[in-house]
């Protein structure tokens, strides 16, 4: 694991998102109504739409392009749709948001077993 401080929780609007650049693409960091945070690769499993621009509701985000609903915990599409995007470990400590980039760099193969990724990227 390689935890990095991203931003204060207050920097992410409630029911909104913030984008973090990683070596392998953008990561969308979401804030739910109850201040829990979630991190997904910022690519919808349908056609790559920017999930960071979607609507957050409960533990889900609706993609702005074709309205697929993605589970924020797992990155998996819900309902009749199928597919998933990479979910990253994330936590809040003393108002600071921390993100584990080890699954995003591509150079931390030894850490793979420790990263609770529930699904693989589509395609
Ligand atoms: S790209 Fe997200 S629903 Fe189509």
PDB file of C-alpha atoms and ligand atoms in Angstrom:
ATOM      1  CA  UNK A   1       0.000   0.000   0.000  1.00  0.00           C
ATOM      2  CA  UNK A   2       1.159   3.522  -0.694  1.00  0.00           C
ATOM      3  CA  UNK A   3      -1.208   5.987   0.938  1.00  0.00           C
ATOM      4  CA  UNK A   4      -0.987   9.561  -0.286  1.00  0.00           C
ATOM      5  CA  UNK A   5      -2.807  12.602   1.105  1.00  0.00           C
ATOM      6  CA  UNK A   6      -5.173  13.898  -1.572  1.00  0.00           C
ATOM      7  CA  UNK A   7      -6.999  16.849  -0.072  1.00  0.00           C
ATOM      8  CA  UNK A   8      -9.081  17.865   2.938  1.00  0.00           C
ATOM      9  CA  UNK A   9     -12.538  16.293   2.930  1.00  0.00           C
ATOM     10  CA  UNK A  10     -14.045  19.806   2.704  1.00  0.00           C
ATOM     11  CA  UNK A  11     -12.483  20.203  -0.748  1.00  0.00           C
ATOM     12  CA  UNK A  12     -14.872  17.591  -2.125  1.00  0.00           C
ATOM     13  CA  UNK A  13     -18.448  18.881  -2.318  1.00  0.00           C
ATOM     14  CA  UNK A  14     -21.071  16.644  -0.684  1.00  0.00           C
ATOM     15  CA  UNK A  15     -22.563  14.385  -3.398  1.00  0.00           C
ATOM     16  CA  UNK A  16     -19.766  15.572  -5.651  1.00  0.00           C
ATOM     17  CA  UNK A  17     -16.399  14.402  -6.856  1.00  0.00           C
ATOM     18  CA  UNK A  18     -12.836  15.470  -7.407  1.00  0.00           C
ATOM     19  CA  UNK A  19     -10.399  14.096  -9.971  1.00  0.00           C
ATOM     20  CA  UNK A  20      -6.915  12.904  -9.027  1.00  0.00           C
ATOM     21  CA  UNK A  21      -4.357  12.311 -11.767  1.00  0.00           C
ATOM     22  CA  UNK A  22      -2.447   9.047 -11.563  1.00  0.00           C
ATOM     23  CA  UNK A  23       0.258   7.598 -13.815  1.00  0.00           C
ATOM     24  CA  UNK A  24      -2.328   5.367 -15.447  1.00  0.00           C
ATOM     25  CA  UNK A  25      -5.215   7.766 -15.739  1.00  0.00           C
ATOM     26  CA  UNK A  26      -7.579   9.873 -13.710  1.00  0.00           C
ATOM     27  CA  UNK A  27      -9.164   8.646 -10.498  1.00  0.00           C
ATOM     28  CA  UNK A  28     -12.543  10.027  -9.412  1.00  0.00           C
ATOM     29  CA  UNK A  29     -12.879  10.597  -5.656  1.00  0.00           C
ATOM     30  CA  UNK A  30     -16.513  10.807  -4.532  1.00  0.00           C
ATOM     31  CA  UNK A  31     -18.053  12.137  -1.322  1.00  0.00           C
ATOM     32  CA  UNK A  32     -21.371  10.688  -0.227  1.00  0.00           C
ATOM     33  CA  UNK A  33     -24.023  12.564   1.737  1.00  0.00           C
ATOM     34  CA  UNK A  34     -22.781  10.973   4.973  1.00  0.00           C
ATOM     35  CA  UNK A  35     -19.163  12.058   4.263  1.00  0.00           C
ATOM     36  CA  UNK A  36     -17.929   8.614   3.296  1.00  0.00           C
ATOM     37  CA  UNK A  37     -15.512   8.691   0.375  1.00  0.00           C
ATOM     38  CA  UNK A  38     -15.004   6.330  -2.557  1.00  0.00           C
ATOM     39  CA  UNK A  39     -12.474   6.182  -5.372  1.00  0.00           C
ATOM     40  CA  UNK A  40     -12.970   4.735  -8.850  1.00  0.00           C
ATOM     41  CA  UNK A  41     -11.051   5.003 -12.079  1.00  0.00           C
ATOM     42  CA  UNK A  42     -12.718   7.941 -13.839  1.00  0.00           C
ATOM     43  CA  UNK A  43     -13.942   5.786 -16.710  1.00  0.00           C
ATOM     44  CA  UNK A  44     -17.406   4.327 -16.973  1.00  0.00           C
ATOM     45  CA  UNK A  45     -17.347   0.587 -17.739  1.00  0.00           C
ATOM     46  CA  UNK A  46     -19.821   1.230 -20.572  1.00  0.00           C
ATOM     47  CA  UNK A  47     -17.983   3.570 -22.957  1.00  0.00           C
ATOM     48  CA  UNK A  48     -15.510   5.371 -20.736  1.00  0.00           C
ATOM     49  CA  UNK A  49     -17.671   8.292 -19.665  1.00  0.00           C
ATOM     50  CA  UNK A  50     -16.320  10.556 -16.896  1.00  0.00           C
ATOM     51  CA  UNK A  51     -17.894   9.175 -13.738  1.00  0.00           C
ATOM     52  CA  UNK A  52     -16.563  12.182 -11.813  1.00  0.00           C
ATOM     53  CA  UNK A  53     -19.206  14.250 -13.635  1.00  0.00           C
ATOM     54  CA  UNK A  54     -22.021  11.908 -12.698  1.00  0.00           C
ATOM     55  CA  UNK A  55     -24.723  12.214 -10.075  1.00  0.00           C
ATOM     56  CA  UNK A  56     -23.887  10.699  -6.672  1.00  0.00           C
ATOM     57  CA  UNK A  57     -26.826   9.094  -4.819  1.00  0.00           C
ATOM     58  CA  UNK A  58     -26.356   6.840  -1.836  1.00  0.00           C
ATOM     59  CA  UNK A  59     -23.437   4.525  -2.585  1.00  0.00           C
ATOM     60  CA  UNK A  60     -23.853   4.879  -6.331  1.00  0.00           C
ATOM     61  CA  UNK A  61     -23.046   7.246  -9.155  1.00  0.00           C
ATOM     62  CA  UNK A  62     -25.023   7.643 -12.363  1.00  0.00           C
ATOM     63  CA  UNK A  63     -22.847   8.121 -15.435  1.00  0.00           C
ATOM     64  CA  UNK A  64     -23.529  11.421 -17.230  1.00  0.00           C
ATOM     65  CA  UNK A  65     -23.408   9.873 -20.701  1.00  0.00           C
ATOM     66  CA  UNK A  66     -25.934   7.024 -20.794  1.00  0.00           C
ATOM     67  CA  UNK A  67     -27.148   6.781 -17.193  1.00  0.00           C
ATOM     68  CA  UNK A  68     -25.520   3.508 -16.174  1.00  0.00           C
ATOM     69  CA  UNK A  69     -25.526   3.281 -12.373  1.00  0.00           C
ATOM     70  CA  UNK A  70     -22.169   2.283 -10.869  1.00  0.00           C
ATOM     71  CA  UNK A  71     -21.629   0.989  -7.325  1.00  0.00           C
ATOM     72  CA  UNK A  72     -19.097   3.258  -5.602  1.00  0.00           C
ATOM     73  CA  UNK A  73     -17.716   0.472  -3.396  1.00  0.00           C
ATOM     74  CA  UNK A  74     -17.012  -2.098  -6.064  1.00  0.00           C
ATOM     75  CA  UNK A  75     -17.003  -0.155  -9.325  1.00  0.00           C
ATOM     76  CA  UNK A  76     -19.530  -2.602 -10.720  1.00  0.00           C
ATOM     77  CA  UNK A  77     -22.466  -1.650 -12.901  1.00  0.00           C
ATOM     78  CA  UNK A  78     -25.842  -2.278 -11.277  1.00  0.00           C
ATOM     79  CA  UNK A  79     -29.207  -3.387 -12.587  1.00  0.00           C
ATOM     80  CA  UNK A  80     -29.277  -5.097 -15.951  1.00  0.00           C
ATOM     81  CA  UNK A  81     -25.949  -3.626 -17.006  1.00  0.00           C
ATOM     82  CA  UNK A  82     -22.695  -5.481 -16.517  1.00  0.00           C
ATOM     83  CA  UNK A  83     -19.102  -4.303 -16.349  1.00  0.00           C
ATOM     84  CA  UNK A  84     -16.900  -2.695 -13.770  1.00  0.00           C
ATOM     85  CA  UNK A  85     -14.209  -0.118 -13.289  1.00  0.00           C
ATOM     86  CA  UNK A  86     -11.253  -0.258 -10.907  1.00  0.00           C
ATOM     87  CA  UNK A  87     -11.981   0.689  -7.286  1.00  0.00           C
ATOM     88  CA  UNK A  88      -9.174   2.083  -5.125  1.00  0.00           C
ATOM     89  CA  UNK A  89      -8.720   1.925  -1.345  1.00  0.00           C
ATOM     90  CA  UNK A  90      -9.512   5.303   0.219  1.00  0.00           C
ATOM     91  CA  UNK A  91      -9.962   6.597   3.769  1.00  0.00           C
ATOM     92  CA  UNK A  92     -10.456   9.780   5.782  1.00  0.00           C
ATOM     93  CA  UNK A  93      -8.293  10.524   8.832  1.00  0.00           C
ATOM     94  CA  UNK A  94      -8.729  13.728  10.838  1.00  0.00           C
ATOM     95  CA  UNK A  95     -10.505  15.379   7.920  1.00  0.00           C
ATOM     96  CA  UNK A  96      -7.798  14.425   5.436  1.00  0.00           C
ATOM     97  CA  UNK A  97      -8.547  12.157   2.481  1.00  0.00           C
ATOM     98  CA  UNK A  98      -5.979   9.453   1.751  1.00  0.00           C
ATOM     99  CA  UNK A  99      -5.848   7.385  -1.428  1.00  0.00           C
ATOM    100  CA  UNK A 100      -3.857   4.221  -2.044  1.00  0.00           C
ATOM    101  CA  UNK A 101      -2.298   4.559  -5.467  1.00  0.00           C
ATOM    102  CA  UNK A 102      -0.540   1.202  -5.476  1.00  0.00           C
ATOM    103  CA  UNK A 103      -3.136  -0.284  -7.812  1.00  0.00           C
ATOM    104  CA  UNK A 104      -2.782   2.638 -10.222  1.00  0.00           C
ATOM    105  CA  UNK A 105       0.943   2.827 -10.800  1.00  0.00           C
ATOM    106  CA  UNK A 106       1.393  -0.547 -12.436  1.00  0.00           C
ATOM    107  CA  UNK A 107       4.715  -0.991 -10.637  1.00  0.00           C
ATOM    108  CA  UNK A 108       3.468  -2.417  -7.370  1.00  0.00           C
ATOM    109  CA  UNK A 109       2.725  -5.990  -8.366  1.00  0.00           C
ATOM    110  CA  UNK A 110       3.837  -7.181  -4.941  1.00  0.00           C
ATOM    111  CA  UNK A 111       1.028  -5.191  -3.345  1.00  0.00           C
ATOM    112  CA  UNK A 112      -1.704  -6.697  -5.477  1.00  0.00           C
ATOM    113  CA  UNK A 113      -2.835  -9.154  -2.818  1.00  0.00           C
ATOM    114  CA  UNK A 114      -3.329  -6.338  -0.328  1.00  0.00           C
ATOM    115  CA  UNK A 115      -5.484  -4.162  -2.565  1.00  0.00           C
ATOM    116  CA  UNK A 116      -9.169  -4.964  -2.060  1.00  0.00           C
ATOM    117  CA  UNK A 117     -10.175  -4.639  -5.677  1.00  0.00           C
ATOM    118  CA  UNK A 118     -13.537  -6.244  -6.198  1.00  0.00           C
ATOM    119  CA  UNK A 119     -13.457  -6.365  -9.944  1.00  0.00           C
ATOM    120  CA  UNK A 120     -11.308  -5.912 -12.993  1.00  0.00           C
ATOM    121  CA  UNK A 121     -11.572  -3.146 -15.516  1.00  0.00           C
ATOM    122  CA  UNK A 122     -13.818  -3.748 -18.469  1.00  0.00           C
ATOM    123  CA  UNK A 123     -12.027  -4.334 -21.748  1.00  0.00           C
TER     124      UNK A 123
HETATM  125  S1  LIG B   1     -20.357   5.799 -20.905  1.00  0.00           S
HETATM  126 FE1  LIG B   1     -21.285   5.659 -18.949  1.00  0.00          FE
HETATM  127  S2  LIG B   1     -23.258   4.948 -19.354  1.00  0.00           S
HETATM  128 FE2  LIG B   1     -22.332   5.026 -21.280  1.00  0.00          FE
END
